[in-house]
Coordinates of C-alpha atoms in Angstrom, one line a residue:
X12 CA 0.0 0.0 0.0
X13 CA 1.0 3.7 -1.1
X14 CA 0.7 6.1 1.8
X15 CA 1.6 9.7 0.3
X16 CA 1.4 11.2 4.0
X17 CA 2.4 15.3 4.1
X18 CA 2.6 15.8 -0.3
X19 CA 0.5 18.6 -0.9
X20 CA -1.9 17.7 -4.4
X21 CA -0.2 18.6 -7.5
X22 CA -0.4 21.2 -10.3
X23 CA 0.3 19.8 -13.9
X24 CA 2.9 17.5 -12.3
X25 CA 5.4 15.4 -14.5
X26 CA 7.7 12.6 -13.2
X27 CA 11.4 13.1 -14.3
X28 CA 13.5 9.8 -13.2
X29 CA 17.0 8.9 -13.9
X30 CA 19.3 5.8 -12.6
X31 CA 22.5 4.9 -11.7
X32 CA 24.1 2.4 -13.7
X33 CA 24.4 0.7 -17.2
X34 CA 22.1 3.8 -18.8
X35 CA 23.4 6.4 -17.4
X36 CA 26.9 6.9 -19.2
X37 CA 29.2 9.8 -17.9
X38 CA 26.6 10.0 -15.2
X39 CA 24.9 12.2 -17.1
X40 CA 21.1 11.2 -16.5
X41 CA 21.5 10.9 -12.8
X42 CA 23.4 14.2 -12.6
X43 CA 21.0 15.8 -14.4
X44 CA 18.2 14.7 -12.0
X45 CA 20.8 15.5 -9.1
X46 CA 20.8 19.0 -10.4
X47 CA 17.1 19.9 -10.9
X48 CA 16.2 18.5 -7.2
X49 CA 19.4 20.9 -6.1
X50 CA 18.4 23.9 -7.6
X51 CA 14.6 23.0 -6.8
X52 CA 15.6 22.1 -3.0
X53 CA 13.5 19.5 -3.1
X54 CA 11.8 17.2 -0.5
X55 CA 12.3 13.7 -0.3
X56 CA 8.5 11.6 0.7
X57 CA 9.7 8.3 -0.4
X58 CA 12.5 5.7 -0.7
X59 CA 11.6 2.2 -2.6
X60 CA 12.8 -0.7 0.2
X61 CA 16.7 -1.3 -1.1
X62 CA 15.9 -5.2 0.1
X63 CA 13.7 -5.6 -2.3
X64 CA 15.3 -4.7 -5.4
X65 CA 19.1 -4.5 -4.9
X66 CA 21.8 -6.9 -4.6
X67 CA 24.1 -5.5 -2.0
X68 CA 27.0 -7.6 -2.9
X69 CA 26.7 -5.6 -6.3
X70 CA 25.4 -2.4 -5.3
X71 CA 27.0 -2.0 -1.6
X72 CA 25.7 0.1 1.1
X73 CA 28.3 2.6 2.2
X74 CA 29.4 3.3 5.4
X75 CA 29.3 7.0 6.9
X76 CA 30.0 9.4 10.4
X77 CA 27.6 11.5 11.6
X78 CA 28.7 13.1 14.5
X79 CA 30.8 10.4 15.6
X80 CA 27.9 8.0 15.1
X81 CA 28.4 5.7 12.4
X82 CA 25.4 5.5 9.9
X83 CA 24.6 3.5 7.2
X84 CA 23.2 4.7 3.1
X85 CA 21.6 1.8 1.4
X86 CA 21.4 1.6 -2.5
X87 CA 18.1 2.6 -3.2
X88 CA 15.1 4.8 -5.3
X89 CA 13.9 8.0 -3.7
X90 CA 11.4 10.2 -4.9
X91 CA 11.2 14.1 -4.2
X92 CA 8.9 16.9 -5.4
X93 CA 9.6 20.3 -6.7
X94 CA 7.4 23.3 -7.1
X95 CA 8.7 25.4 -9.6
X96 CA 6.7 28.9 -9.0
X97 CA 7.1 30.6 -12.3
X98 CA 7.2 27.3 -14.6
X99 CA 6.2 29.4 -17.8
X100 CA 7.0 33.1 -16.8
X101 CA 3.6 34.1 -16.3
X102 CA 3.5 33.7 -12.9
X103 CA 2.0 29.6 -13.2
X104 CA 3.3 26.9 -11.2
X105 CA 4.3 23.2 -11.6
X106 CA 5.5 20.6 -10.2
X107 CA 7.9 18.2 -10.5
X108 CA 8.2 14.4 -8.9
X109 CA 12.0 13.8 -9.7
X110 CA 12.8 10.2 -9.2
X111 CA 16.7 8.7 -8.7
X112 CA 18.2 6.0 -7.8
X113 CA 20.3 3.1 -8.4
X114 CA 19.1 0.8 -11.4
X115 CA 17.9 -2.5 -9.3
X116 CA 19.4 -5.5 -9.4
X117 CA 16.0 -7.9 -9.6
X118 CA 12.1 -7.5 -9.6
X119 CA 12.1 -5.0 -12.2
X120 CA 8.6 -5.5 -13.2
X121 CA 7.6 -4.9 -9.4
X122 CA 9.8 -2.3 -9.3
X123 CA 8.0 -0.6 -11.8
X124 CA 4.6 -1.4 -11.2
X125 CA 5.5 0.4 -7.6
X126 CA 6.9 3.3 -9.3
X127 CA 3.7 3.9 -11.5
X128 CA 1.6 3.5 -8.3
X129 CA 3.2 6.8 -7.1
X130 CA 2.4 8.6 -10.4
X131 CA -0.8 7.5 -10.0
X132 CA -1.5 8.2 -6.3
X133 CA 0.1 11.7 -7.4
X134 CA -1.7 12.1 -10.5
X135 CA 1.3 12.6 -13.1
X136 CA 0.4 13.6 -16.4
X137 CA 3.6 12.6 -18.5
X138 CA 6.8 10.6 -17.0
X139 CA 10.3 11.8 -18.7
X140 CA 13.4 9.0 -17.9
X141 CA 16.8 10.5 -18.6
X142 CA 19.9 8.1 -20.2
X143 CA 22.7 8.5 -21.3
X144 CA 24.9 6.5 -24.3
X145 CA 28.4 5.7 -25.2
X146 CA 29.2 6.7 -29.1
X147 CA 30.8 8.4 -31.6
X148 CA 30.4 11.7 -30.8
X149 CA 33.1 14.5 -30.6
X150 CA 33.3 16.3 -27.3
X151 CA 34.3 19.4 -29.2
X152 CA 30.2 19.3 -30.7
X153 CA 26.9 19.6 -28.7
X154 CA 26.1 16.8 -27.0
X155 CA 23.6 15.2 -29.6
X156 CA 20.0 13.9 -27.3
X157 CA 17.2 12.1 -28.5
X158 CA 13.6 12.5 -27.7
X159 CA 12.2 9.0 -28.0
X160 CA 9.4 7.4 -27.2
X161 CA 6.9 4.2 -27.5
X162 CA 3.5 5.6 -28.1
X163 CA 2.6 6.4 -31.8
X164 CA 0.0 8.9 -30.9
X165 CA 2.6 10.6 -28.1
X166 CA 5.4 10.6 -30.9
X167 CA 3.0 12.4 -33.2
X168 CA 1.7 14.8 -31.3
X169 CA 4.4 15.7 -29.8
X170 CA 6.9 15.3 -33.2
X171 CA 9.0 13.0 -31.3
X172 CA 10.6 9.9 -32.7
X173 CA 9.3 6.1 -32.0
X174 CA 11.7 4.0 -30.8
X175 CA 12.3 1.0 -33.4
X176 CA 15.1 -0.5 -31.3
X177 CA 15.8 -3.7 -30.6
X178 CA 18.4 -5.7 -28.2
X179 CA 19.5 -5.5 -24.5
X180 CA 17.9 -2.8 -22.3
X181 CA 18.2 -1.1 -19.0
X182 CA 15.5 -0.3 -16.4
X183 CA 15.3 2.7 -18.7
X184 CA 13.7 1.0 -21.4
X185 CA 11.5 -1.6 -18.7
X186 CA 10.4 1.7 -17.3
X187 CA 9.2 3.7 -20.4
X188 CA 7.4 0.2 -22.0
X189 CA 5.5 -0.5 -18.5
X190 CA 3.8 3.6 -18.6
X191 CA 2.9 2.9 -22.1
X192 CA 1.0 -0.5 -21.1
X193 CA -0.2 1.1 -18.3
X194 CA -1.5 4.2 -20.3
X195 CA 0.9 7.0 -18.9
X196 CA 2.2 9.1 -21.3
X197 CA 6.2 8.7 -21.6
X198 CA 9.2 9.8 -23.0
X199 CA 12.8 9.0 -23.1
X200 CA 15.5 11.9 -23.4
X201 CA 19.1 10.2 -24.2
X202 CA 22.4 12.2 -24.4
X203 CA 25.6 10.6 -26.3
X204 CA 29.0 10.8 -24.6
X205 CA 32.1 10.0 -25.7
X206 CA 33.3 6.6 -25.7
X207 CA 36.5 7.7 -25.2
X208 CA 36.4 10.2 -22.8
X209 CA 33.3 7.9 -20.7
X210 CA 34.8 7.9 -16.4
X211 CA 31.9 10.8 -14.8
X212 CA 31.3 13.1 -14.4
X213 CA 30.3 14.9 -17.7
X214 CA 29.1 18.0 -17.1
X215 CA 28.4 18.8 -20.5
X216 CA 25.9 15.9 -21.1
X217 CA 23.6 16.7 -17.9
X218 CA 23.4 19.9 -19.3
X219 CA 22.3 19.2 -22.6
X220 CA 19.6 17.0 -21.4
X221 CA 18.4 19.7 -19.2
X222 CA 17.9 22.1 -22.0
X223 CA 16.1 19.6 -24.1
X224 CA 13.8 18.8 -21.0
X225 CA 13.2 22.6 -20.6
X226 CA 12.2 22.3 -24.3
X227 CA 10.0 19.5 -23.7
X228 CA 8.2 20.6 -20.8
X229 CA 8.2 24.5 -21.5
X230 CA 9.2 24.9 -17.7
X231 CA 12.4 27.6 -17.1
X232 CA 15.0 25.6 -15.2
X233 CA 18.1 27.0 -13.3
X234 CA 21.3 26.2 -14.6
X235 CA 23.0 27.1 -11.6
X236 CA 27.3 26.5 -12.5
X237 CA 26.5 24.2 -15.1
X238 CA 27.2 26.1 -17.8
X239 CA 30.5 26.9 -16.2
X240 CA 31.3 23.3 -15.8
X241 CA 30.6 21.9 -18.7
X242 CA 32.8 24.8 -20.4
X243 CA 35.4 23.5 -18.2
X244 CA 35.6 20.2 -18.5
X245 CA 35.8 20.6 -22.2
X246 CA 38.7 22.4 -22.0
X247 CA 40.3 19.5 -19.8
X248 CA 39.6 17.2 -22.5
X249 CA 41.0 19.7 -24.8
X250 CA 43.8 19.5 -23.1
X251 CA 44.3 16.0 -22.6
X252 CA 43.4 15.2 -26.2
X253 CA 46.4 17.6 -27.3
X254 CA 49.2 15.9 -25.5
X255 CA 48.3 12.3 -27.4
X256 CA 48.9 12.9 -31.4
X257 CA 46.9 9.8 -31.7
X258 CA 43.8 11.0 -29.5
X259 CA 43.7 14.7 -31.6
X260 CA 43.9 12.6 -34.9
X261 CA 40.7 10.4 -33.9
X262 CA 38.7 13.8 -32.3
X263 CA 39.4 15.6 -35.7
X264 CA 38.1 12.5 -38.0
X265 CA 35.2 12.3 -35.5
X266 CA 34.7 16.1 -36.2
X267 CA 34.8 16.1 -39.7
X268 CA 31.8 13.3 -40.4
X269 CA 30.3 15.2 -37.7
X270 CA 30.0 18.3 -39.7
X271 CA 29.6 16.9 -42.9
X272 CA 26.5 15.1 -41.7
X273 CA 24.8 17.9 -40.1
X274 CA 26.1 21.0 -43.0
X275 CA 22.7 21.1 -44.3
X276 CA 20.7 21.8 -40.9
X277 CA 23.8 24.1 -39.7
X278 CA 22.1 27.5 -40.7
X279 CA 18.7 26.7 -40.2
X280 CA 16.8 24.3 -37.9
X281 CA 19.5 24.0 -35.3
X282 CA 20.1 28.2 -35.3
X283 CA 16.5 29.0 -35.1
X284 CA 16.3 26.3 -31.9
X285 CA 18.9 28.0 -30.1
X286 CA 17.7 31.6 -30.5
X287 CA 14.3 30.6 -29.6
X288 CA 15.8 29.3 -26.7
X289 CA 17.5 32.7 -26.1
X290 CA 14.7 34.5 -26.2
X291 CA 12.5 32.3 -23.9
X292 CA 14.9 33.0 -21.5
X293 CA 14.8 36.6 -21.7
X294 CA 10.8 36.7 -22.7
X295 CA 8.3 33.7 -22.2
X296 CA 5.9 34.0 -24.3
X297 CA 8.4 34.1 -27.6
X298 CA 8.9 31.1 -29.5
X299 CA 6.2 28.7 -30.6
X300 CA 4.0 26.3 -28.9
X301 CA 3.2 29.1 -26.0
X302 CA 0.9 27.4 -23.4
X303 CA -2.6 29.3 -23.5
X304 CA -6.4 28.8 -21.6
X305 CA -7.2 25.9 -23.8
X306 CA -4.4 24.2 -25.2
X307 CA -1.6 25.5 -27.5
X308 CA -1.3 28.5 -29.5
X309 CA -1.1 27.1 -32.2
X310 CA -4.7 24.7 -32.0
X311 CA -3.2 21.8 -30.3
X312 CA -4.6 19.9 -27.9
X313 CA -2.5 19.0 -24.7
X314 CA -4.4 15.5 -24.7
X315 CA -5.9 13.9 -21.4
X316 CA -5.0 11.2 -18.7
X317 CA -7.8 9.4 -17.5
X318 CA -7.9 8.4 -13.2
X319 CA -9.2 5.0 -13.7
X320 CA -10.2 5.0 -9.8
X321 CA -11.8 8.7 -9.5
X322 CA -13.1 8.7 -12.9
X323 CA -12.0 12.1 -13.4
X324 CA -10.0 12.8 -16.4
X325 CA -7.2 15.5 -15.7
X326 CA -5.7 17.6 -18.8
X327 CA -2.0 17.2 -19.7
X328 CA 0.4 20.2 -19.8
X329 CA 0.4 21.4 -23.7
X330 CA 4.1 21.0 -24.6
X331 CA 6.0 23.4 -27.1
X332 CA 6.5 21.2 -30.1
X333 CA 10.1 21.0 -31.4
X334 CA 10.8 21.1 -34.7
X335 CA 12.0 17.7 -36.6
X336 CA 15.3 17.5 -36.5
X337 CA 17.0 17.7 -40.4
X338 CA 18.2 14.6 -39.6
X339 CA 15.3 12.4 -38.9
X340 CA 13.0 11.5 -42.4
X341 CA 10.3 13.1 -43.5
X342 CA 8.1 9.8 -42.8
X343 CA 9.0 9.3 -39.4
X344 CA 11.5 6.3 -40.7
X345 CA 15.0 6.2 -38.5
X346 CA 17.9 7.6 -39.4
X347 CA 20.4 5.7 -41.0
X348 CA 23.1 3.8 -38.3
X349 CA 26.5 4.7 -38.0
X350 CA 27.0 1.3 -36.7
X351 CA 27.9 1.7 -33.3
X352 CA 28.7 -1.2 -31.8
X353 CA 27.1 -2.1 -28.6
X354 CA 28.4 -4.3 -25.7
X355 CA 26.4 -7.6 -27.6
X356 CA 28.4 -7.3 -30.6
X357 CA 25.2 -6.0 -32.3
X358 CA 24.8 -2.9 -33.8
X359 CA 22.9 0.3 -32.7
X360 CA 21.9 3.7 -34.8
X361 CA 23.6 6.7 -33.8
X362 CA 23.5 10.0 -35.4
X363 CA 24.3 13.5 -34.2
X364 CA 22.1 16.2 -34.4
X365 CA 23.7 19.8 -34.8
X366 CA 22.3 21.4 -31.8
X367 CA 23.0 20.5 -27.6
X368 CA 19.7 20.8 -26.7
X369 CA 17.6 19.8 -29.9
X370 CA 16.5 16.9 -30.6
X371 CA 18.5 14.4 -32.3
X372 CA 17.6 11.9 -34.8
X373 CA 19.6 9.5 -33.5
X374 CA 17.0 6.5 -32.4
X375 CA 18.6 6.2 -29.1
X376 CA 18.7 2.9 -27.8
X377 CA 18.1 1.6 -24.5
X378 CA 21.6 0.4 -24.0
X379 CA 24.4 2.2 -23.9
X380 CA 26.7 1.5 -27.6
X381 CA 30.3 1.4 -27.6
X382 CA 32.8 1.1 -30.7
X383 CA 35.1 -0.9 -30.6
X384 CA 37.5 -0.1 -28.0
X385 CA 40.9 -1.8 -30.2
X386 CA 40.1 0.4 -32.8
X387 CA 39.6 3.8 -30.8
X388 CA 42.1 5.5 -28.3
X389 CA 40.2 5.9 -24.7
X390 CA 41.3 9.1 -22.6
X391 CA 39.1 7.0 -19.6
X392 CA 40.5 6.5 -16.5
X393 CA 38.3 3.5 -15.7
X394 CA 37.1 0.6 -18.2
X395 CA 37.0 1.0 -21.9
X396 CA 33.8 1.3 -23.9
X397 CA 33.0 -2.1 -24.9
X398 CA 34.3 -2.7 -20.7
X399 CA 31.8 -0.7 -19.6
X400 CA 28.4 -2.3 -20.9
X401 CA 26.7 -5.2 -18.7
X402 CA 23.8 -7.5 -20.2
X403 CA 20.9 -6.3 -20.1
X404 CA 19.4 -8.4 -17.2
X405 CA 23.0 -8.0 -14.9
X406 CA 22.9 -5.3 -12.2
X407 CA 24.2 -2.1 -12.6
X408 CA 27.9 -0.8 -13.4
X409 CA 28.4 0.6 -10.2
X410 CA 29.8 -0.6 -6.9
X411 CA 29.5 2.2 -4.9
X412 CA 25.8 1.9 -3.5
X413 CA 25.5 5.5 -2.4
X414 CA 22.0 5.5 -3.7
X415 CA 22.6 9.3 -4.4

């Protein structure tokens, strides 16, 4: 039984979860969360029971003082909620239910059955899961993140793509096919890092997620130092990339397809999606898709969730619609694959769209693809690549069990 003691109802709210582990390259996704619930401050009103979902001889709990008392953290899922007073500019407020944990080790199907029980008990309109991919990406280029999601009807409403993928998955993936099943609108936001550059953090990849979830959602979100570290850590790749000849030769090959794929959408799509980003900063109500009384302004409908145990129908949030990204076809069809190799010795698509927080046409998988790690020099301090991945049913990457 859900008991949601002390939680206040909820305007509009959306659940944004990320996890620890085999989807969450760079620890981008979980960073990202991390950063929205610190800016937000917000307030922790559950935690999933670690001994039902994690094995602590994978995930280990950590030991900690407190006051000269010794404490215990267990690896575990907590969920928090934000109010975010001025979510459009016009003085409207929203909330968020931020989910993050550590990706279990068993019982995902439980696991996610008890996480939709929360959305319902809070009435969520839309649930957003953050992940993050190895691949062939510069880190000299935006970060290239996909929207992607299961539903037809979401993916054309919203102009997002529908995941065609096929092959291992994470808890990501479990999670966004058990809302679609259950009838709770989802969506997947993936960011590609770097397989060569792939030890955490990566600053850069948190923040392009959070700009394409600001874009999503239509909801102004702090970007605190961010910005300033993602600058930074470029510039420490920069500089460990120009001491290895062989490193600068691979970055520059990777930059020139990069560009060559993306020329075409360089002085149009991608441009306008960054100034209308610019100016939604500085004014609201520019930019299209502005949030009005009944719907979008420009005659769309926001769409509804029904409560099956109320009865009640409650209207989804209209969300700004993005433009289709140059790369993606006309017909909705994927992209064509770079052939990234992921950790199965299959291959997975991955593309790279031109702009960090637009949406990429890449059809991000729910695994994390790496190349070949023979063939590619690593800058990584920990496991290559094609190291890094688990299967797809193996617990998570980590061993530290914070549960942070």
């Amino acid at each position: 039984m859900i008991e949601l003691e002390g939680v206040p109802e909820l305007i509009d709210p959306v659940m944004v979860a990320a996890f620890e582990g085999w989807n969450d390259a760079g620890d981008a996704a979980s960073a990202a969360v991390a950063h929205l619930d610190r800016e937000w401050k917000g307030q922790v009103f559950a935690a999933l029971d670690a001994e039902d979902y994690y094995d602590f001889q994978v995930n280990r709990p950590t030991v900690f003082l407190d006051g000269g008392v010794r404490k215990i953290t267990w690896p575990t899922t907590r969920l928090s909620v934000v109010r975010v007073a001025d979510a459009d500019g016009k003085g409207h407020p929203r909330d968020l239910v931020l989910v993050r944990g550590v990706e279990p080790s068993m019982r995902w199907r439980s696991f996610c059955n008890e996480l939709l029980g929360f959305a319902h008990e809070l009435g969520v309109e839309m649930v957003v899961v953050l992940g993050a991919l190895l691949g062939d990406t510069p880190h000299t280029r935006p970060v290239p993140v996909s929207a992607v999601t299961s539903d037809a009807d979401l993916a054309a409403r919203l102009d997002l793509e529908e995941s065609r993928y096929e092959g291992p998955t994470g808890i990501v993936g479990i999670l966004q096919e058990a809302c679609t099943h259950a009838g709770v609108p989802a969506v997947s936001l993936w960011a590609a890092v770097p397989h060569y550059v792939s030890q955490p953090p990566n600053p850069k990849a948190s923040l392009a997620l959070i700009n394409r979830l600001e874009d999503l959602l239509g909801v102004r979100i702090p970007l605190g130092e961010l910005s300033e570290d993602a600058r930074a850590w470029q510039l420490g790749v920069d500089q460990l990339a120009a001491e290895d000849s062989e490193v600068a030769e691979y970055v520059q090959s990777l930059e020139e397809a990069r560009d060559t794929a993306e020329l075409p959408e360089a002085s149009g799509e991608a441009i306008a999606r960054e100034f209308e980003r610019y100016l939604r900063r500085r004014d609201p109500q520019a930019g299209p898709g502005v949030a009005t009384e009944g719907g979008l302004a420009d005659g769309r409908d926001g769409g509804y969730l029904r409560d099956p145990a109320g009865g009640r129908t409650r209207p989804a949030r209209p969300v700004p619609k993005e433009p289709r990204d140059a790369g993606s076809a006309a017909d909705g069809t994927e992209p064509a694959s770079t052939g990234t190799t992921d950790a199965e010795g299959g291959t997975a698509p991955s593309t790279t769209p031109a702009d960090t927080a637009g949406p990429s046409a890449a059809a991000a998988p729910d695994a994390s693809p790496a190349p070949d790690a023979a063939d590619t020099p690593d800058l990584s301090d920990g496991p290559d690549a094609a190291g890094a991945e688990k299967p797809a049913d193996g617990p998570a990457d980590k061993d530290t069990g914070t549960g942070r």
